[in-house]
mmCIF file of C-alpha atoms in Angstrom:
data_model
loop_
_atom_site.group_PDB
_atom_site.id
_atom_site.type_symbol
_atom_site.label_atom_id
_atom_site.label_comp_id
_atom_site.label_asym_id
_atom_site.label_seq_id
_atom_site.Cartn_x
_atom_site.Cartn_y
_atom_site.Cartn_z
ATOM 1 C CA UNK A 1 -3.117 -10.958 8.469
ATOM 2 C CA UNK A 2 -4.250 -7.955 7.955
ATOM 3 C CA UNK A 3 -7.341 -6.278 5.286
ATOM 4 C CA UNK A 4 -7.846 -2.441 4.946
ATOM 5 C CA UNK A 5 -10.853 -1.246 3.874
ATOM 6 C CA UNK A 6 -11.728 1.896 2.186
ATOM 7 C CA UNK A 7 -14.866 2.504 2.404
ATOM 8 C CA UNK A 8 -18.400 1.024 3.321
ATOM 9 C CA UNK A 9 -19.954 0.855 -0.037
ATOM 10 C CA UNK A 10 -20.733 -2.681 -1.178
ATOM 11 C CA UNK A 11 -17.927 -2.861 -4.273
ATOM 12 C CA UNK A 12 -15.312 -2.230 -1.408
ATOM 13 C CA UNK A 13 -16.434 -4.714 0.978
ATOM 14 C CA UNK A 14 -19.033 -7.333 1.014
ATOM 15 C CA UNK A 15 -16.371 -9.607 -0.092
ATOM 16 C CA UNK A 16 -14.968 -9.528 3.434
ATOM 17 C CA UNK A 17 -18.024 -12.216 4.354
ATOM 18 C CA UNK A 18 -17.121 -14.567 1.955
ATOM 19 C CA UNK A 19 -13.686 -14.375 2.742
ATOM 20 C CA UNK A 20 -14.465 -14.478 6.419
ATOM 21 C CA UNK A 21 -16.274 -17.279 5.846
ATOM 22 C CA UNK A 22 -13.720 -19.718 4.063
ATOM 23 C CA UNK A 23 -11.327 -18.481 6.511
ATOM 24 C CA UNK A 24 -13.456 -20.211 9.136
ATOM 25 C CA UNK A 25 -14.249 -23.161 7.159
ATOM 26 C CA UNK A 26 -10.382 -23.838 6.387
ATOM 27 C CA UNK A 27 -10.279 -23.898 10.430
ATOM 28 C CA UNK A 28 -8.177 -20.876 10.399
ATOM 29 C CA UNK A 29 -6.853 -20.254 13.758
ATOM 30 C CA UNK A 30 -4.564 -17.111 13.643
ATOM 31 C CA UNK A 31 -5.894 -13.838 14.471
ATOM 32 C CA UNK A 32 -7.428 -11.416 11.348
ATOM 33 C CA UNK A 33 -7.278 -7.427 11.732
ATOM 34 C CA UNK A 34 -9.556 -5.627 9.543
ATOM 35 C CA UNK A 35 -9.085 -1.477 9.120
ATOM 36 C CA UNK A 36 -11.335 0.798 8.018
ATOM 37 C CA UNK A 37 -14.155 3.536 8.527
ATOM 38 C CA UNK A 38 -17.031 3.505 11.663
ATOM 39 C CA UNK A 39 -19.556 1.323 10.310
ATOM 40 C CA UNK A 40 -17.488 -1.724 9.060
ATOM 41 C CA UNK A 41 -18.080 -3.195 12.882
ATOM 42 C CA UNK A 42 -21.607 -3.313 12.729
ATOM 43 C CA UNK A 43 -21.482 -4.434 9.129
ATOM 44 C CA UNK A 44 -19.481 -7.682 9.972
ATOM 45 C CA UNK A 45 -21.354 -8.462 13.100
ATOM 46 C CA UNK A 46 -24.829 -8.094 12.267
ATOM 47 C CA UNK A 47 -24.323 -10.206 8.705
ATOM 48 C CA UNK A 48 -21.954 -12.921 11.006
ATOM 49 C CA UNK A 49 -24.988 -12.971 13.050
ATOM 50 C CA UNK A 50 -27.113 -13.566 10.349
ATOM 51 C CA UNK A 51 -25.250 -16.179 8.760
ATOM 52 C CA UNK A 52 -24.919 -17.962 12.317
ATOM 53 C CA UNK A 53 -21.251 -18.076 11.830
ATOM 54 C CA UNK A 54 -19.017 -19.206 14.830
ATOM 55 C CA UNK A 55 -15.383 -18.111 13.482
ATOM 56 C CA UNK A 56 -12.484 -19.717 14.946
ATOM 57 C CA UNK A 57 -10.156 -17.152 15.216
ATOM 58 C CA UNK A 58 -9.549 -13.609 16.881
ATOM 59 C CA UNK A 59 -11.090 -11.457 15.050
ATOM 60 C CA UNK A 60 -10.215 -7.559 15.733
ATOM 61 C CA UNK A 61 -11.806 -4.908 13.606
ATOM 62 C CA UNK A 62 -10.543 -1.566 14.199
ATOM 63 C CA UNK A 63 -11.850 2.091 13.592
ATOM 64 C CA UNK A 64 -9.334 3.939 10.808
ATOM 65 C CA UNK A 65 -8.606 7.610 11.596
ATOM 66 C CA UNK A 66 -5.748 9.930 9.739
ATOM 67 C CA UNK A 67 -2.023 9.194 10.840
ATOM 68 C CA UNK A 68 -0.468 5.722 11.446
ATOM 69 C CA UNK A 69 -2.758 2.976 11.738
ATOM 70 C CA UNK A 70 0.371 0.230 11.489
ATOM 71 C CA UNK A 71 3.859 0.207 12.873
ATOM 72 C CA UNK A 72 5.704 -2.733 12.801
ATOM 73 C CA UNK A 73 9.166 -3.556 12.233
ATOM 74 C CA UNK A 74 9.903 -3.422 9.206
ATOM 75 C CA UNK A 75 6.540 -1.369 7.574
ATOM 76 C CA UNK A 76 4.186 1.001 8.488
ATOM 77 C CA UNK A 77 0.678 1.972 7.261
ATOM 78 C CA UNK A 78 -0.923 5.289 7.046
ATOM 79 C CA UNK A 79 -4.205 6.676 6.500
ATOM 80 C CA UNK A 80 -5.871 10.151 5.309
ATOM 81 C CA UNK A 81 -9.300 10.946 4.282
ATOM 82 C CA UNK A 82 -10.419 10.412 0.855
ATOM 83 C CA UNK A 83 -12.823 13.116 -1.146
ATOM 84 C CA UNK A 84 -15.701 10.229 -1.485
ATOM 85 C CA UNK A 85 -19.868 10.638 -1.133
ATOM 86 C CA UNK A 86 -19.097 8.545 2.475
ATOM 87 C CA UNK A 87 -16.562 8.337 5.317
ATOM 88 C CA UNK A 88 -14.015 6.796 3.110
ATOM 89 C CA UNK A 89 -9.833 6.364 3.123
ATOM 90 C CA UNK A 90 -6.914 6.434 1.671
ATOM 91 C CA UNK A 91 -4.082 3.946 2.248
ATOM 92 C CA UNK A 92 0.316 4.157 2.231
ATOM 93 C CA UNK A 93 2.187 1.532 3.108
ATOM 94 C CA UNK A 94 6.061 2.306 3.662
ATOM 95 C CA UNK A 95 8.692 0.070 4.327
ATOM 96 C CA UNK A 96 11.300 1.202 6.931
ATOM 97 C CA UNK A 97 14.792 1.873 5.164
ATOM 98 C CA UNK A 98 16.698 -0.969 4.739
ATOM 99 C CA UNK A 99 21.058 -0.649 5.825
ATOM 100 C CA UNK A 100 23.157 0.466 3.732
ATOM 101 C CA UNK A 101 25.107 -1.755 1.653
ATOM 102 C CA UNK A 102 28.302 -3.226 2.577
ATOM 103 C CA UNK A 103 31.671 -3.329 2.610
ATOM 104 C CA UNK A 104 33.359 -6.419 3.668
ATOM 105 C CA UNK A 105 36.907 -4.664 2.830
ATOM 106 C CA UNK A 106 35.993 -2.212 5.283
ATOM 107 C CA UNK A 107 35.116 -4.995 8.043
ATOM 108 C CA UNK A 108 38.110 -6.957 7.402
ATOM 109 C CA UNK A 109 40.142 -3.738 7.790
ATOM 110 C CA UNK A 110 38.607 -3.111 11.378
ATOM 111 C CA UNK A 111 38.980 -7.217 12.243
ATOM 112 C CA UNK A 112 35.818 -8.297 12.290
ATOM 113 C CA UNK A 113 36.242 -12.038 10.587
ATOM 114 C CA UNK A 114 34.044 -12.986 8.126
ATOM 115 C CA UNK A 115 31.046 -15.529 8.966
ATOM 116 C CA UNK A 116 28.078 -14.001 11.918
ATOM 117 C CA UNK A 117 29.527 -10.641 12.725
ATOM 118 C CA UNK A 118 29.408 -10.147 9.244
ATOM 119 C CA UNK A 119 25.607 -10.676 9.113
ATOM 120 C CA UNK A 120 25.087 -8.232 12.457
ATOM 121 C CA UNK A 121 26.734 -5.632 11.397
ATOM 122 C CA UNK A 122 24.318 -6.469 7.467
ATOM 123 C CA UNK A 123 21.427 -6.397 10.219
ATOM 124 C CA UNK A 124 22.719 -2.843 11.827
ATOM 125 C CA UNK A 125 23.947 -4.275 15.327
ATOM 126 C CA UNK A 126 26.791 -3.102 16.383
ATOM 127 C CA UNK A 127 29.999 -5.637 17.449
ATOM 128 C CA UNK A 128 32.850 -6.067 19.604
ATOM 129 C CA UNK A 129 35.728 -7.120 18.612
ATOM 130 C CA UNK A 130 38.576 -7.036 21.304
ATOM 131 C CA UNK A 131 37.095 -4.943 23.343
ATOM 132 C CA UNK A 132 36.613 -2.127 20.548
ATOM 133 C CA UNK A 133 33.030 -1.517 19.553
ATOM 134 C CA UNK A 134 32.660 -1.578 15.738
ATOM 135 C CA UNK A 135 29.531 0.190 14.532
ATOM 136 C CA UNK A 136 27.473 -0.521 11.603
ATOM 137 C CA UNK A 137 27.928 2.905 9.871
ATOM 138 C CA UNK A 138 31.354 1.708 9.626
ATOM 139 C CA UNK A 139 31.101 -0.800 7.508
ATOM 140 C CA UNK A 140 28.176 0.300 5.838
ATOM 141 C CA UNK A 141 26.652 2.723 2.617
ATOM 142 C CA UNK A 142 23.863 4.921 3.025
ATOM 143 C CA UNK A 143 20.528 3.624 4.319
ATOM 144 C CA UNK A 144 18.831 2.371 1.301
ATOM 145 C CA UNK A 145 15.007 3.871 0.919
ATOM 146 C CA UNK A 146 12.140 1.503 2.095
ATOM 147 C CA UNK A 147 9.283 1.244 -1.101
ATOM 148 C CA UNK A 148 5.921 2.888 -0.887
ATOM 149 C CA UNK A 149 2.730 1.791 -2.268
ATOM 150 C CA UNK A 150 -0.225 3.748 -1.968
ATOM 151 C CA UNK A 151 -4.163 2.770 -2.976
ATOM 152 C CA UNK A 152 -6.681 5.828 -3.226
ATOM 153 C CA UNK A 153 -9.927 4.151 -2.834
ATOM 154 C CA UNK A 154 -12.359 5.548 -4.315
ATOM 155 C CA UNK A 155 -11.899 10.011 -4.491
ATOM 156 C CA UNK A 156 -12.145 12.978 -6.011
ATOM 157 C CA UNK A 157 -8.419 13.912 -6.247
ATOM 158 C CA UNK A 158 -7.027 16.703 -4.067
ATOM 159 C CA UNK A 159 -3.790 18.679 -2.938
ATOM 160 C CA UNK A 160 -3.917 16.300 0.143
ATOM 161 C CA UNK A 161 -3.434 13.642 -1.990
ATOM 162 C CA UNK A 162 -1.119 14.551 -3.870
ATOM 163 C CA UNK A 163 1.314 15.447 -1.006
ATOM 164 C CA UNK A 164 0.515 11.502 0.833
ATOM 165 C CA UNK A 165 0.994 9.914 -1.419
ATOM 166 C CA UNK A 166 4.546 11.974 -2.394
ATOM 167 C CA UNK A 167 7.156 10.222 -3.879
ATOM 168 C CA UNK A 168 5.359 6.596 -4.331
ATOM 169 C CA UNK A 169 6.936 3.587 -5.936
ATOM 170 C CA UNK A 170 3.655 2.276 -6.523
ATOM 171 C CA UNK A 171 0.429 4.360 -6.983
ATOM 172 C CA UNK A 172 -3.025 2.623 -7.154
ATOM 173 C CA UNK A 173 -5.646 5.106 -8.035
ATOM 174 C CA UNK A 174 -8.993 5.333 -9.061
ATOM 175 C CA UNK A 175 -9.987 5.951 -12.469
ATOM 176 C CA UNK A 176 -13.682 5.571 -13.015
ATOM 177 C CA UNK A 177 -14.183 7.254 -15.920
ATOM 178 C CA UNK A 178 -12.441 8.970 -19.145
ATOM 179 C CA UNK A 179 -12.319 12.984 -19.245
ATOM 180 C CA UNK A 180 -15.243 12.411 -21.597
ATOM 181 C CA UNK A 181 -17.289 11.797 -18.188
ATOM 182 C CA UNK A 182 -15.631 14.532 -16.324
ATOM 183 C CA UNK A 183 -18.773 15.889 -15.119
ATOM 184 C CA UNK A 184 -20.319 12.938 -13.933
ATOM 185 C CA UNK A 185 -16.489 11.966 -11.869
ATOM 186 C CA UNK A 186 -17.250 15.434 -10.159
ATOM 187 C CA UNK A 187 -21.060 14.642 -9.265
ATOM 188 C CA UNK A 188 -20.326 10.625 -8.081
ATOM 189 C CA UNK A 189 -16.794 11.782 -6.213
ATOM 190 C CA UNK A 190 -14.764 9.689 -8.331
ATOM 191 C CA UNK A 191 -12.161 10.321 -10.442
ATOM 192 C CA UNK A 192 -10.869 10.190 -14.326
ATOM 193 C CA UNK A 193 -8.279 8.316 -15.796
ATOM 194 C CA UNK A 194 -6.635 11.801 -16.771
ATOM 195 C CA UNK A 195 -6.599 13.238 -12.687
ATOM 196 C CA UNK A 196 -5.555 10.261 -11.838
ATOM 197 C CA UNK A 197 -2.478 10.780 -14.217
ATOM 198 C CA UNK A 198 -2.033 14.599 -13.207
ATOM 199 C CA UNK A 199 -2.337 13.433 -9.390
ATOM 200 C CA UNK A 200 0.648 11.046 -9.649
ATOM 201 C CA UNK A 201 2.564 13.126 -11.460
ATOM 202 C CA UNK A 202 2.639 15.987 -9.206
ATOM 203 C CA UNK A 203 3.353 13.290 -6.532
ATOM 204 C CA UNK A 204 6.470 12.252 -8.353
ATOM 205 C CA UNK A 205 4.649 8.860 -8.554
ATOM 206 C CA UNK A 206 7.092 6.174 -10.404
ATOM 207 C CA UNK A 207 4.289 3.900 -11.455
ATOM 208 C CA UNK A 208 0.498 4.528 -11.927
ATOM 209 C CA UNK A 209 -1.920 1.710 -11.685
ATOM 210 C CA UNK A 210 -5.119 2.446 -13.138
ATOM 211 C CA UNK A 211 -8.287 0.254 -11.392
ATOM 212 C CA UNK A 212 -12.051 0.735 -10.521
ATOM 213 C CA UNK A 213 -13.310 1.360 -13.956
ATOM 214 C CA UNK A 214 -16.967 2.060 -15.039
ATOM 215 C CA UNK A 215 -18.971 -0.678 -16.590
ATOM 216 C CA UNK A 216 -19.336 0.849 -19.473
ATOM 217 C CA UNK A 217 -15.963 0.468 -20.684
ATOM 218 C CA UNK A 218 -15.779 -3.584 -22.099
ATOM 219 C CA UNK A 219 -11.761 -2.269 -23.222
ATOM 220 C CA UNK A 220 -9.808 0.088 -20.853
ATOM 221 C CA UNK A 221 -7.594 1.183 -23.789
ATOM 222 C CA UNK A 222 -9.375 4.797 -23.746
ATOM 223 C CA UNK A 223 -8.648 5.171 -20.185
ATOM 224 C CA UNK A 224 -4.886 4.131 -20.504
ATOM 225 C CA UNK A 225 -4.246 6.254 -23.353
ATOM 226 C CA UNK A 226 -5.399 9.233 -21.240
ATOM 227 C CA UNK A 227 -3.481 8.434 -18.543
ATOM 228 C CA UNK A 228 -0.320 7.892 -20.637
ATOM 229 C CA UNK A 229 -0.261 11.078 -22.232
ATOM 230 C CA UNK A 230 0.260 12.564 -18.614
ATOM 231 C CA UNK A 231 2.071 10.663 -16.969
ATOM 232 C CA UNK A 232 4.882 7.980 -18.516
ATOM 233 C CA UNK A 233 4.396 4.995 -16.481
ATOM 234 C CA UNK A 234 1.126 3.782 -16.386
ATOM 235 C CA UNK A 235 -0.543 0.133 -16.325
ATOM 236 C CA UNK A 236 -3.921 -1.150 -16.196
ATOM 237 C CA UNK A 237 -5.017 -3.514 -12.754
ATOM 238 C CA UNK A 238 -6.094 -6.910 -13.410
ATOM 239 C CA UNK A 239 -7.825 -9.489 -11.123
ATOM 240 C CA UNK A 240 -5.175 -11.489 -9.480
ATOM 241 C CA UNK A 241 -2.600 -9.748 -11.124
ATOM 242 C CA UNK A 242 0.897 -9.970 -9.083
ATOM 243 C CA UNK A 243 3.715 -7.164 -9.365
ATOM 244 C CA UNK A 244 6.821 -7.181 -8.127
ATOM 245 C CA UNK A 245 8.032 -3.744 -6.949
ATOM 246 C CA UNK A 246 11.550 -3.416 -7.083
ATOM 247 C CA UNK A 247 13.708 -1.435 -4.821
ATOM 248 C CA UNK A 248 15.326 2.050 -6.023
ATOM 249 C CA UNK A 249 18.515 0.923 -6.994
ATOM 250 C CA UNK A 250 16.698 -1.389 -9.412
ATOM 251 C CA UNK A 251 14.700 0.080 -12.126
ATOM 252 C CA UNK A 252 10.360 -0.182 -12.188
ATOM 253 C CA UNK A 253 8.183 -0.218 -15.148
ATOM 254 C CA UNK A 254 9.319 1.878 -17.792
#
């Protein structure tokens, strides 16, 4: 498993005790990697300490700096500096591009027979069949674009933004306050529902999800409305909501 934290302010991550925590008392035994800025180490030590908590598993906390923080097979996970009041980041995960689709009339043209080959070739590995080497691209479309989801954390939004999180399926940004409080986003480094809006849609962003919202606001409405009339696909974030992002050939919110 792995957690990515933005930044070290309390909102953002004394939930990771807790979770820690349960994790240990549910006997967990795989290992847990936590991301995020210098001072989450010392943070989850010192209050472990303090709460006299032998975990069970590997734990591995590890320092975030700008680039790729994850590659694995099929994902990776990025990482650039967010415009915050304290070290803070920004997060994109990207799938990998999936193979193309295929085309079994063009396998059974080359003799491959239908059944495992079949599946390699769906995999992109290569076969031989009577000592001729049949490639994937044969067979195959175009590669077929991996989905990206990106989460802002909390920021100030910026041209660096903008161009990271380029092209998103998903966009999770921060949207504190309504324009109304446009002066107060600039002071506390946060941002409004409205930049949040203008952000994703210079990034081409399919879908915006509003989240981190001032107290103040009991209904989000106001905050939605402004973001709508920017940007066309917009939603509000929930606690424990689920979304399914589909892939490009298959349409997202609209």
């Amino acid at each position: 498993m792995k957690i990515f934290i933005t930044h070290m302010h309390g909102d953002h991550c004394i939930g990771l005790l807790g979770l820690i925590q349960t994790m240990s008392m549910l006997n967990r035994r795989l290992p847990l990697n936590i991301y995020g800025p210098s001072k989450l180490d010392e943070f989850i030590h010192f209050n472990l300490r303090l709460l006299n908590l032998d975990i069970p598993f590997p734990l591995y906390i590890k320092k975030v700096k700008e680039g790729i923080i994850v590659e694995e097979k099929d994902y990776k996970v990025e990482a650039i500096s967010s415009e915050h009041s304290i070290e803070s980041y920004s997060y994109l995960l990207k799938e990998k591009d999936r193979p193309g689709k295929f085309y079994p009339e063009k396998a059974k043209a080359l003799g491959v027979p239908e059944g495992f080959l079949w599946s390699l070739l769906q995999k992109g590995i290569s076969v031989k069949i009577n000592n001729n080497i049949i490639k994937p691209e044969q067979v195959l479309g175009e590669a077929r674009k991996g989905r990206t989801i990106g989460i802002s954390g909390d920021t100030r939004p910026n041209e660096r933004l903008v161009n990271f999180f380029k092209d998103c399926d998903v966009l999770i940004f921060d949207s504190t306050y309504s324009s109304e409080y446009q002066e107060k986003a600039i002071v506390n480094k946060h941002s409004t529902a409205r930049e949040a809006a203008e952000l994703a849609l210079k990034a081409n962003v399919k879908l915006l999800i509003l989240t981190h919202f001032s107290a103040r606001y009991d209904d989000t409405k106001v905050l939605l409305e402004e973001a709508k009339s920017i940007h066309p696909n917009v939603m509000v974030a929930k606690d424990f909501m689920i979304l399914e992002v589909p892939y490009e050939e298959k349409s997202l919110v609209s």
